[in-house]
Amino acid sequence: MAAELKAGVAAPIAVDCDVLVLGAGAAGIGAAVELGKAGIKAIVLEARDRLGGRVHTTRAFAGAPIDLGGKWIHHSCRHNPMYTYAKSNKLLGHEYKTKPKGEVYIDSDTGEVYDSEAFGRAEKAAKKVLGKVEDLKLETGDISVEQALTYCGYEKALKKLDAISQKIFEAEIQSVAGYEGGSLTELGTAGYQYDNKELPGADNEVACGYGELIQRIAKEAKVDVRLGEKAVSVTSADKKNELINSGVLIETVSGKQYKAKCVVVSLPLGVLQTEDVNFSPSLPQQFSRSLDALRMGTVGKVVLHFEGPFSPRIESRDGKEKKKGSFKGKLEDVEYFWVIGPAHKKFEFFVNWRPMTGENIWVGYAHPDYGKTFEEANQKAILDDAMSVIVKAFLGQNPKDVPKLKKSLITNWSKDTLSRGAYTFVPVGGKFSDVEQLAKGLPERGCMFAGEHTSVSGIGTVHGAYMSGVRAASQAKTLLNA
């Protein structure tokens, strides 16, 4: 194949560039930047009217940089290109380690708010149980994480805790679903990684928004991106294929054709699974099986912008004595609100933007199971569910003078035909060897693959996507120099 790419049986075709990159998300930009460093001409074809893909920052809420997709730089260390770029350009926001100050638990049963630092025992117990799940797969084989919990002391640990600590323990266990992207019944132990040991470091926010960070990287590197160019077919070099004697041919929905010596396909897993892009020849059976073995998560967000602030929370409702561990600070100054009790199955936590921007903006992070209902659910019902948690925390069971909702937005990446999901997880039946299979690509056809779904150490993350693009670019360079 390498020889065919350089010479071919017939005269070499005229190409538009050395490498075509499909998708201008983090993976595609990572590939294009890396190729540019090597002096290799690359063109990025992007179906949207913007860069970033599922890493998208909106300024539609009073100018605040609200991330509708990826928000945190996970594993902030010198080996993470997202972290090093943000740090060197002074774009790092808040660092999130374990339980920062300015974080509370909201009991969705009572509206009571608790200081997170008062319940370290519950958190420690949850982490101990979750840590056992990863090791359990060696004994039981591939089962769901929910099933695995029964073997890892879940019930025993729960019984040792008081009523409030039990709610916190259960919320900590369920938080795995939001982090991984799938519910505990879907997540398989064979693909579960409680503690990613590949990269160390805390999580960081991006001051300007993660989407804007990706755009800055692309702009600085002068990446050639063609917006509004949705690829519909990839015809790769093959001895049996008479259309192309060498390289690849990409056709877009507008009918335009692009030719290159090879291609980096950085389209989301959900798009590849639905066969929105036709590959000729068809993808090999083993490669297709690995694509189908993985799943796209359904994590969603709800953005709420109120006309005014909530009234400062009174210290004692109805004259009753406050419970042990209750929060005693200024609630309006708290940034993170973790939900415990029944509502946790709908919203895992809320971020209060008032301390950072002065604006009355809240962003709720939906549990994957609840996120699945976003497409069919009544939008007002979703907003009411989100508002009820915040209102109860500030104003109690019988709220009065609730600020008027000025503007709202509900994300639904699963409904987006250019993503078809939030990010990848490994379900029951899937394995990390499937991720590795996709990372290998199809170099014999001149087709490399990138994206968070091809990153074993960074699956489901922006840095994993970007680094997969760097890896795919390296594969392309090897192919071109062969």
Short mmCIF file of C-alpha atoms in Angstrom, two decimals:
data_model
loop_
_atom_site.label_atom_id
_atom_site.label_comp_id
_atom_site.label_asym_id
_atom_site.label_seq_id
_atom_site.Cartn_x
_atom_site.Cartn_y
_atom_site.Cartn_z
CA MET A 1 0.00 0.00 0.00
CA ALA A 2 2.79 2.40 0.90
CA ALA A 3 4.37 1.88 -2.49
CA GLU A 4 1.02 2.38 -4.18
CA LEU A 5 0.53 5.66 -2.36
CA LYS A 6 3.84 6.96 -3.65
CA ALA A 7 3.65 5.72 -7.21
CA GLY A 8 0.72 3.47 -8.07
CA VAL A 9 0.21 1.34 -11.10
CA ALA A 10 -0.82 4.30 -13.23
CA ALA A 11 0.29 7.92 -13.11
CA PRO A 12 -0.19 9.55 -9.67
CA ILE A 13 -3.42 11.50 -9.30
CA ALA A 14 -3.48 15.23 -8.79
CA VAL A 15 -4.25 15.85 -5.11
CA ASP A 16 -5.64 18.84 -3.21
CA CYS A 17 -3.38 18.13 -0.25
CA ASP A 18 -1.28 15.45 1.35
CA VAL A 19 -3.81 14.61 4.05
CA LEU A 20 -7.53 15.25 4.37
CA VAL A 21 -8.93 15.42 7.89
CA LEU A 22 -12.63 14.77 8.42
CA GLY A 23 -13.97 16.75 11.37
CA ALA A 24 -12.70 19.91 13.07
CA GLY A 25 -13.25 18.78 16.65
CA ALA A 26 -10.38 18.41 19.09
CA ALA A 27 -9.09 15.27 17.33
CA GLY A 28 -9.17 16.78 13.87
CA ILE A 29 -7.47 19.98 15.00
CA GLY A 30 -4.85 17.93 16.86
CA ALA A 31 -4.09 15.99 13.68
CA ALA A 32 -3.92 19.11 11.49
CA VAL A 33 -1.63 20.96 13.92
CA GLU A 34 0.74 17.99 14.15
CA LEU A 35 0.83 17.58 10.36
CA GLY A 36 1.49 21.29 9.94
CA LYS A 37 4.51 21.06 12.24
CA ALA A 38 5.97 18.49 9.85
CA GLY A 39 5.32 20.69 6.82
CA ILE A 40 2.59 18.38 5.53
CA LYS A 41 -0.31 20.10 3.81
CA ALA A 42 -3.64 19.17 5.37
CA ILE A 43 -7.19 20.32 4.73
CA VAL A 44 -9.85 19.85 7.41
CA LEU A 45 -13.45 19.33 6.24
CA GLU A 46 -16.04 20.29 8.86
CA ALA A 47 -19.81 19.84 8.45
CA ARG A 48 -20.71 22.51 11.02
CA ASP A 49 -20.40 26.27 10.65
CA ARG A 50 -17.84 26.33 13.48
CA LEU A 51 -14.82 24.49 14.90
CA GLY A 52 -14.77 22.35 18.02
CA GLY A 53 -17.41 19.68 17.46
CA ARG A 54 -18.68 18.58 20.88
CA VAL A 55 -16.36 21.12 22.54
CA HIS A 56 -18.49 24.23 22.15
CA THR A 57 -18.54 27.45 24.16
CA THR A 58 -21.50 29.81 23.93
CA ARG A 59 -21.47 33.47 24.95
CA ALA A 60 -25.24 33.78 24.61
CA PHE A 61 -25.79 34.12 28.36
CA ALA A 62 -24.65 37.63 29.30
CA GLY A 63 -21.27 36.96 27.69
CA ALA A 64 -20.33 34.22 30.16
CA PRO A 65 -18.26 31.40 28.57
CA ILE A 66 -20.69 28.49 29.02
CA ASP A 67 -19.39 25.15 27.76
CA LEU A 68 -22.21 23.12 26.23
CA GLY A 69 -19.95 20.11 25.73
CA GLY A 70 -16.56 19.36 27.28
CA LYS A 71 -15.78 21.67 30.21
CA TRP A 72 -12.82 20.34 32.21
CA ILE A 73 -9.22 19.66 31.37
CA HIS A 74 -8.91 16.28 33.07
CA HIS A 75 -5.53 15.00 34.32
CA SER A 76 -3.77 18.36 34.26
CA CYS A 77 -0.08 17.59 33.89
CA ARG A 78 2.83 18.32 31.56
CA HIS A 79 1.90 15.33 29.37
CA ASN A 80 -1.54 16.79 28.62
CA PRO A 81 -1.36 19.20 25.62
CA MET A 82 -4.63 20.91 26.61
CA TYR A 83 -3.25 21.73 30.04
CA THR A 84 0.17 22.89 28.83
CA TYR A 85 -1.39 25.17 26.20
CA ALA A 86 -3.90 26.67 28.64
CA LYS A 87 -1.24 27.17 31.30
CA SER A 88 1.30 28.79 28.98
CA ASN A 89 -1.39 31.12 27.63
CA LYS A 90 -2.80 31.92 31.10
CA LEU A 91 -6.19 30.44 30.27
CA LEU A 92 -6.57 28.12 33.26
CA GLY A 93 -9.62 28.68 35.42
CA HIS A 94 -10.52 27.03 38.71
CA GLU A 95 -8.65 23.88 39.66
CA TYR A 96 -10.95 21.11 40.81
CA LYS A 97 -9.29 18.44 42.94
CA THR A 98 -11.56 16.43 45.24
CA LYS A 99 -13.77 18.64 47.36
CA PRO A 100 -12.92 22.33 46.96
CA LYS A 101 -14.21 25.02 49.26
CA GLY A 102 -17.43 26.49 48.01
CA GLU A 103 -19.09 23.13 47.43
CA VAL A 104 -22.22 21.76 49.08
CA TYR A 105 -24.73 18.92 48.94
CA ILE A 106 -28.42 19.67 48.30
CA ASP A 107 -30.89 17.17 49.74
CA SER A 108 -33.64 17.04 47.11
CA ASP A 109 -35.98 15.49 49.72
CA THR A 110 -35.86 18.32 52.23
CA GLY A 111 -34.02 21.20 50.57
CA GLU A 112 -31.43 21.04 53.35
CA VAL A 113 -27.92 22.05 52.31
CA TYR A 114 -24.87 20.34 53.79
CA ASP A 115 -21.20 21.28 53.95
CA SER A 116 -19.31 18.79 51.77
CA GLU A 117 -16.36 18.74 54.17
CA ALA A 118 -18.52 17.29 56.94
CA PHE A 119 -19.12 13.97 55.18
CA GLY A 120 -15.69 12.69 54.22
CA ARG A 121 -16.51 9.25 55.63
CA ALA A 122 -19.29 8.68 53.09
CA GLU A 123 -17.09 9.77 50.20
CA LYS A 124 -14.23 7.57 51.37
CA ALA A 125 -16.56 4.56 51.65
CA ALA A 126 -17.85 5.10 48.11
CA LYS A 127 -14.36 5.40 46.68
CA LYS A 128 -13.32 2.19 48.42
CA VAL A 129 -16.22 0.26 46.89
CA LEU A 130 -15.66 1.73 43.41
CA GLY A 131 -11.97 0.92 43.62
CA LYS A 132 -12.84 -2.75 44.05
CA VAL A 133 -15.01 -2.85 40.92
CA GLU A 134 -12.05 -2.45 38.57
CA ASP A 135 -10.27 -5.43 40.14
CA LEU A 136 -13.41 -7.57 40.20
CA LYS A 137 -13.40 -8.13 36.43
CA LEU A 138 -10.45 -10.49 36.87
CA GLU A 139 -12.68 -12.79 38.96
CA THR A 140 -16.15 -12.47 37.44
CA GLY A 141 -15.56 -11.62 33.80
CA ASP A 142 -17.53 -8.88 32.11
CA ILE A 143 -20.66 -7.85 34.05
CA SER A 144 -22.33 -4.49 34.56
CA VAL A 145 -20.94 -2.09 37.15
CA GLU A 146 -24.30 -2.22 38.92
CA GLN A 147 -24.02 -6.00 39.26
CA ALA A 148 -20.40 -5.69 40.36
CA LEU A 149 -21.33 -3.40 43.25
CA THR A 150 -23.12 -6.28 44.97
CA TYR A 151 -19.81 -8.19 45.06
CA CYS A 152 -17.83 -5.20 46.33
CA GLY A 153 -19.43 -4.50 49.68
CA TYR A 154 -21.98 -1.91 48.55
CA GLU A 155 -24.75 -2.94 50.95
CA LYS A 156 -22.37 -3.49 53.85
CA ALA A 157 -20.80 -0.06 53.43
CA LEU A 158 -24.21 1.60 53.10
CA LYS A 159 -25.52 0.11 56.37
CA LYS A 160 -22.63 1.56 58.35
CA LEU A 161 -23.63 5.15 57.51
CA ASP A 162 -26.25 7.50 58.95
CA ALA A 163 -29.25 8.59 56.84
CA ILE A 164 -27.67 11.69 55.29
CA SER A 165 -24.33 9.96 54.69
CA GLN A 166 -26.18 7.15 52.92
CA LYS A 167 -27.62 9.63 50.42
CA ILE A 168 -24.15 11.08 49.84
CA PHE A 169 -22.67 7.59 49.46
CA GLU A 170 -25.30 6.66 46.84
CA ALA A 171 -24.76 9.94 44.98
CA GLU A 172 -20.99 9.34 44.90
CA ILE A 173 -21.56 5.85 43.47
CA GLN A 174 -23.96 7.17 40.82
CA SER A 175 -21.54 9.96 39.85
CA VAL A 176 -19.56 7.30 37.99
CA ALA A 177 -22.37 7.26 35.42
CA GLY A 178 -21.95 10.94 34.60
CA TYR A 179 -18.17 10.70 34.46
CA GLU A 180 -18.16 7.62 32.23
CA GLY A 181 -21.16 8.66 30.13
CA GLY A 182 -23.39 5.60 30.62
CA SER A 183 -25.65 4.28 33.38
CA LEU A 184 -24.35 1.72 35.86
CA THR A 185 -26.48 -0.96 34.18
CA GLU A 186 -24.81 -0.21 30.83
CA LEU A 187 -21.19 0.19 31.95
CA GLY A 188 -19.21 -3.02 31.78
CA THR A 189 -16.47 -3.97 34.23
CA ALA A 190 -14.19 -5.03 31.36
CA GLY A 191 -14.02 -1.44 30.21
CA TYR A 192 -14.31 0.30 33.56
CA GLN A 193 -11.40 2.38 34.85
CA TYR A 194 -12.07 3.94 38.24
CA ASP A 195 -8.63 5.48 38.50
CA ASN A 196 -6.90 6.35 35.23
CA LYS A 197 -3.25 5.73 35.99
CA GLU A 198 -1.96 6.83 32.57
CA LEU A 199 -2.01 10.53 33.42
CA PRO A 200 -1.89 12.16 36.88
CA GLY A 201 -3.20 15.58 37.86
CA ALA A 202 -6.35 17.40 38.93
CA ASP A 203 -9.14 18.77 36.74
CA ASN A 204 -9.07 22.39 35.59
CA GLU A 205 -11.66 24.69 34.09
CA VAL A 206 -10.78 26.86 31.10
CA ALA A 207 -11.22 30.56 31.79
CA CYS A 208 -12.29 31.43 28.24
CA GLY A 209 -14.25 28.21 27.70
CA TYR A 210 -12.92 24.93 26.30
CA GLY A 211 -14.44 25.52 22.86
CA GLU A 212 -12.66 28.85 22.52
CA LEU A 213 -9.38 27.21 23.56
CA ILE A 214 -9.66 24.75 20.64
CA GLN A 215 -10.39 27.65 18.29
CA ARG A 216 -7.31 29.54 19.50
CA ILE A 217 -5.09 26.51 18.91
CA ALA A 218 -6.41 26.15 15.35
CA LYS A 219 -6.03 29.87 14.63
CA GLU A 220 -2.46 30.05 15.91
CA ALA A 221 -1.47 27.03 13.81
CA LYS A 222 -3.27 28.50 10.75
CA VAL A 223 -5.18 25.27 10.21
CA ASP A 224 -6.98 25.18 6.85
CA VAL A 225 -10.59 24.38 7.79
CA ARG A 226 -13.40 24.25 5.23
CA LEU A 227 -16.65 24.82 7.14
CA GLY A 228 -20.00 23.51 5.89
CA GLU A 229 -18.34 20.59 4.11
CA LYS A 230 -20.04 17.42 5.29
CA ALA A 231 -18.33 14.28 4.01
CA VAL A 232 -20.71 11.64 2.66
CA SER A 233 -18.28 9.16 1.15
CA VAL A 234 -14.69 8.00 1.50
CA THR A 235 -13.29 6.06 -1.43
CA SER A 236 -9.90 4.67 -0.53
CA ALA A 237 -7.10 3.24 -2.60
CA ASP A 238 -7.51 -0.45 -3.41
CA LYS A 239 -6.10 -2.70 -6.09
CA LYS A 240 -9.63 -3.64 -7.13
CA ASN A 241 -10.79 -0.06 -7.24
CA GLU A 242 -10.50 1.47 -10.70
CA LEU A 243 -11.72 4.92 -9.60
CA ILE A 244 -8.51 5.84 -7.84
CA ASN A 245 -5.05 4.58 -8.61
CA SER A 246 -3.57 6.13 -5.51
CA GLY A 247 -4.79 7.88 -2.37
CA VAL A 248 -8.34 8.69 -1.27
CA LEU A 249 -11.32 10.58 -2.65
CA ILE A 250 -13.75 12.39 -0.35
CA GLU A 251 -17.12 13.58 -1.60
CA THR A 252 -19.19 16.09 0.38
CA VAL A 253 -22.93 16.60 0.56
CA SER A 254 -22.61 19.56 -1.82
CA GLY A 255 -21.13 17.27 -4.48
CA LYS A 256 -17.63 18.70 -4.16
CA GLN A 257 -14.75 16.23 -4.32
CA TYR A 258 -11.41 16.38 -2.52
CA LYS A 259 -8.40 14.20 -3.28
CA ALA A 260 -5.49 13.42 -0.99
CA LYS A 261 -2.79 10.85 -0.45
CA CYS A 262 -4.46 9.69 2.78
CA VAL A 263 -7.17 10.67 5.25
CA VAL A 264 -7.62 11.05 9.01
CA VAL A 265 -11.23 10.28 9.94
CA SER A 266 -12.00 12.09 13.21
CA LEU A 267 -15.78 11.85 13.04
CA PRO A 268 -17.60 10.92 16.29
CA LEU A 269 -18.29 7.28 17.08
CA GLY A 270 -22.05 7.84 16.81
CA VAL A 271 -21.72 9.16 13.27
CA LEU A 272 -19.58 6.21 12.19
CA GLN A 273 -22.01 3.73 13.76
CA THR A 274 -24.99 5.11 11.84
CA GLU A 275 -23.09 4.90 8.55
CA ASP A 276 -23.78 8.53 7.66
CA VAL A 277 -20.52 8.32 5.72
CA ASN A 278 -20.17 5.59 3.11
CA PHE A 279 -16.80 3.83 2.94
CA SER A 280 -15.76 2.17 -0.28
CA PRO A 281 -14.54 -0.52 0.03
CA SER A 282 -16.70 -1.27 3.09
CA LEU A 283 -14.98 -1.23 6.47
CA PRO A 284 -13.49 -4.63 7.41
CA GLN A 285 -15.74 -6.84 9.54
CA GLN A 286 -13.44 -6.83 12.57
CA PHE A 287 -13.14 -3.04 12.46
CA SER A 288 -16.93 -2.66 12.21
CA ARG A 289 -17.43 -5.04 15.13
CA SER A 290 -15.19 -2.86 17.30
CA LEU A 291 -17.17 0.24 16.28
CA ASP A 292 -20.44 -1.46 17.23
CA ALA A 293 -19.04 -2.75 20.55
CA LEU A 294 -18.77 0.78 21.98
CA ARG A 295 -21.53 3.21 22.97
CA MET A 296 -22.17 6.94 22.98
CA GLY A 297 -23.27 8.45 26.29
CA THR A 298 -26.31 10.68 26.81
CA VAL A 299 -25.00 13.30 29.23
CA GLY A 300 -26.95 16.56 28.88
CA LYS A 301 -26.88 20.05 30.38
CA VAL A 302 -29.54 22.57 31.30
CA VAL A 303 -28.57 26.27 31.35
CA LEU A 304 -30.78 28.61 33.37
CA HIS A 305 -30.41 32.41 33.37
CA PHE A 306 -32.55 34.22 35.95
CA GLU A 307 -33.42 37.91 35.90
CA GLY A 308 -32.29 38.37 39.49
CA PRO A 309 -30.51 36.53 42.28
CA PHE A 310 -32.11 34.21 44.78
CA SER A 311 -32.68 35.73 48.19
CA PRO A 312 -29.94 34.82 50.69
CA ARG A 313 -30.90 31.57 52.38
CA ILE A 314 -32.12 31.88 55.96
CA GLU A 315 -30.12 29.94 58.53
CA SER A 316 -33.09 28.10 60.08
CA ARG A 317 -36.41 27.26 58.50
CA ASP A 318 -39.55 27.20 60.63
CA GLY A 319 -37.47 27.85 63.74
CA LYS A 320 -36.19 24.29 63.79
CA GLU A 321 -32.66 23.44 64.84
CA LYS A 322 -30.36 22.85 61.90
CA LYS A 323 -29.00 19.35 61.36
CA LYS A 324 -25.41 18.35 61.96
CA GLY A 325 -23.21 19.19 59.01
CA SER A 326 -25.55 21.84 57.63
CA PHE A 327 -23.92 24.56 55.56
CA LYS A 328 -23.48 27.82 57.45
CA GLY A 329 -21.90 30.08 54.84
CA LYS A 330 -23.35 32.30 52.14
CA LEU A 331 -25.06 29.94 49.73
CA GLU A 332 -25.07 32.50 46.92
CA ASP A 333 -21.25 32.42 46.95
CA VAL A 334 -21.05 28.63 46.48
CA GLU A 335 -20.03 27.38 43.03
CA TYR A 336 -20.77 23.62 43.09
CA PHE A 337 -24.06 22.13 44.29
CA TRP A 338 -24.07 18.31 44.39
CA VAL A 339 -27.55 16.76 44.44
CA ILE A 340 -28.40 13.94 46.86
CA GLY A 341 -31.70 12.16 47.35
CA PRO A 342 -34.18 11.17 44.59
CA ALA A 343 -33.38 14.08 42.25
CA HIS A 344 -29.80 12.81 41.87
CA LYS A 345 -31.13 10.33 39.32
CA LYS A 346 -32.03 13.37 37.23
CA PHE A 347 -29.30 15.92 38.00
CA GLU A 348 -25.91 15.08 39.43
CA PHE A 349 -24.86 18.63 40.22
CA PHE A 350 -25.32 22.30 39.39
CA VAL A 351 -22.73 25.02 38.80
CA ASN A 352 -23.59 28.48 40.07
CA TRP A 353 -21.97 31.12 37.82
CA ARG A 354 -22.76 34.11 40.03
CA PRO A 355 -19.52 33.92 42.08
CA MET A 356 -17.48 33.93 38.87
CA THR A 357 -19.40 36.38 36.66
CA GLY A 358 -21.93 38.22 38.82
CA GLU A 359 -24.63 36.83 36.53
CA ASN A 360 -27.52 34.69 37.80
CA ILE A 361 -26.66 31.68 35.64
CA TRP A 362 -26.94 28.04 36.66
CA VAL A 363 -25.87 24.97 34.69
CA GLY A 364 -27.30 21.57 35.62
CA TYR A 365 -25.59 18.32 34.63
CA ALA A 366 -28.07 15.55 33.90
CA HIS A 367 -27.63 11.91 34.84
CA PRO A 368 -27.23 9.74 31.69
CA ASP A 369 -30.52 7.91 32.33
CA TYR A 370 -32.36 11.23 32.54
CA GLY A 371 -30.46 12.56 29.54
CA LYS A 372 -31.97 9.76 27.44
CA THR A 373 -35.40 11.31 27.95
CA PHE A 374 -34.41 14.75 26.66
CA GLU A 375 -35.40 14.00 23.07
CA GLU A 376 -38.98 12.99 23.91
CA ALA A 377 -39.55 14.88 27.15
CA ASN A 378 -41.47 18.13 27.45
CA GLN A 379 -38.91 20.94 27.61
CA LYS A 380 -40.86 22.75 30.33
CA ALA A 381 -40.82 19.60 32.48
CA ILE A 382 -37.02 19.42 32.23
CA LEU A 383 -36.68 23.08 33.19
CA ASP A 384 -39.09 22.63 36.09
CA ASP A 385 -37.09 19.64 37.36
CA ALA A 386 -33.88 21.66 37.26
CA MET A 387 -35.37 24.76 38.87
CA SER A 388 -37.02 22.80 41.68
CA VAL A 389 -33.66 21.68 43.07
CA ILE A 390 -32.18 25.19 43.09
CA VAL A 391 -35.33 26.85 44.40
CA LYS A 392 -35.71 24.33 47.24
CA ALA A 393 -32.08 24.84 48.30
CA PHE A 394 -32.50 28.61 48.61
CA LEU A 395 -36.16 29.07 49.48
CA GLY A 396 -37.24 25.85 51.15
CA GLN A 397 -40.26 23.61 50.62
CA ASN A 398 -42.75 26.44 50.04
CA PRO A 399 -40.83 29.00 47.98
CA LYS A 400 -41.90 32.59 47.43
CA ASP A 401 -40.41 35.34 45.28
CA VAL A 402 -38.68 32.99 42.87
CA PRO A 403 -36.63 35.02 40.33
CA LYS A 404 -38.10 34.99 36.83
CA LEU A 405 -36.36 32.74 34.31
CA LYS A 406 -34.91 35.01 31.64
CA LYS A 407 -33.37 32.51 29.23
CA SER A 408 -32.67 28.79 29.07
CA LEU A 409 -31.03 26.13 26.94
CA ILE A 410 -31.11 22.32 27.00
CA THR A 411 -28.33 20.43 25.24
CA ASN A 412 -29.04 17.19 23.43
CA TRP A 413 -25.93 15.81 21.75
CA SER A 414 -27.72 12.52 21.02
CA LYS A 415 -30.24 14.32 18.81
CA ASP A 416 -27.45 16.21 17.02
CA THR A 417 -26.91 14.29 13.76
CA LEU A 418 -23.30 15.48 13.60
CA SER A 419 -22.42 13.89 16.94
CA ARG A 420 -25.19 11.40 17.86
CA GLY A 421 -24.11 11.32 21.49
CA ALA A 422 -22.02 13.06 24.14
CA TYR A 423 -18.92 10.86 24.51
CA THR A 424 -17.89 7.22 24.39
CA PHE A 425 -18.05 4.54 27.06
CA VAL A 426 -17.33 0.81 27.04
CA PRO A 427 -20.57 -1.13 27.74
CA VAL A 428 -21.10 -4.70 28.85
CA GLY A 429 -19.70 -6.84 26.05
CA GLY A 430 -17.21 -4.20 24.92
CA LYS A 431 -13.50 -4.15 25.66
CA PHE A 432 -10.63 -1.69 25.51
CA SER A 433 -9.18 -3.90 22.80
CA ASP A 434 -12.01 -2.52 20.63
CA VAL A 435 -10.71 0.99 21.27
CA GLU A 436 -7.20 -0.19 20.40
CA GLN A 437 -8.51 -1.76 17.18
CA LEU A 438 -9.96 1.59 16.07
CA ALA A 439 -6.72 3.38 16.96
CA LYS A 440 -4.78 1.14 14.58
CA GLY A 441 -6.86 2.47 11.70
CA LEU A 442 -6.64 1.09 8.18
CA PRO A 443 -3.25 2.29 6.93
CA GLU A 444 -3.32 -0.24 4.08
CA ARG A 445 -6.17 1.87 2.67
CA GLY A 446 -4.65 5.21 3.58
CA CYS A 447 -7.30 5.69 6.31
CA MET A 448 -6.33 6.67 9.86
CA PHE A 449 -8.92 7.14 12.62
CA ALA A 450 -8.92 9.63 15.50
CA GLY A 451 -11.32 10.76 18.21
CA GLU A 452 -11.88 10.14 21.90
CA HIS A 453 -13.34 6.74 20.99
CA THR A 454 -9.87 5.71 19.76
CA SER A 455 -8.03 6.75 22.94
CA VAL A 456 -7.55 4.05 25.60
CA SER A 457 -6.05 6.43 28.17
CA GLY A 458 -8.34 9.35 27.35
CA ILE A 459 -11.64 7.86 26.21
CA GLY A 460 -14.47 10.34 26.72
CA THR A 461 -12.14 13.33 27.17
CA VAL A 462 -11.05 16.31 25.08
CA HIS A 463 -7.35 15.74 25.71
CA GLY A 464 -7.83 12.09 24.70
CA ALA A 465 -9.39 13.25 21.44
CA TYR A 466 -6.64 15.78 20.74
CA MET A 467 -3.86 13.30 21.50
CA SER A 468 -5.52 10.71 19.25
CA GLY A 469 -5.32 13.26 16.45
CA VAL A 470 -1.59 13.66 17.11
CA ARG A 471 -1.23 9.87 16.99
CA ALA A 472 -3.17 9.62 13.71
CA ALA A 473 -1.02 12.36 12.21
CA SER A 474 2.07 10.34 13.15
CA GLN A 475 0.58 7.31 11.40
CA ALA A 476 -0.08 9.45 8.31
CA LYS A 477 3.50 10.76 8.34
CA THR A 478 4.84 7.22 8.49
CA LEU A 479 2.65 6.22 5.57
CA LEU A 480 3.66 9.19 3.45
CA ASN A 481 7.37 8.64 4.12
CA ALA A 482 7.29 4.89 3.45
#
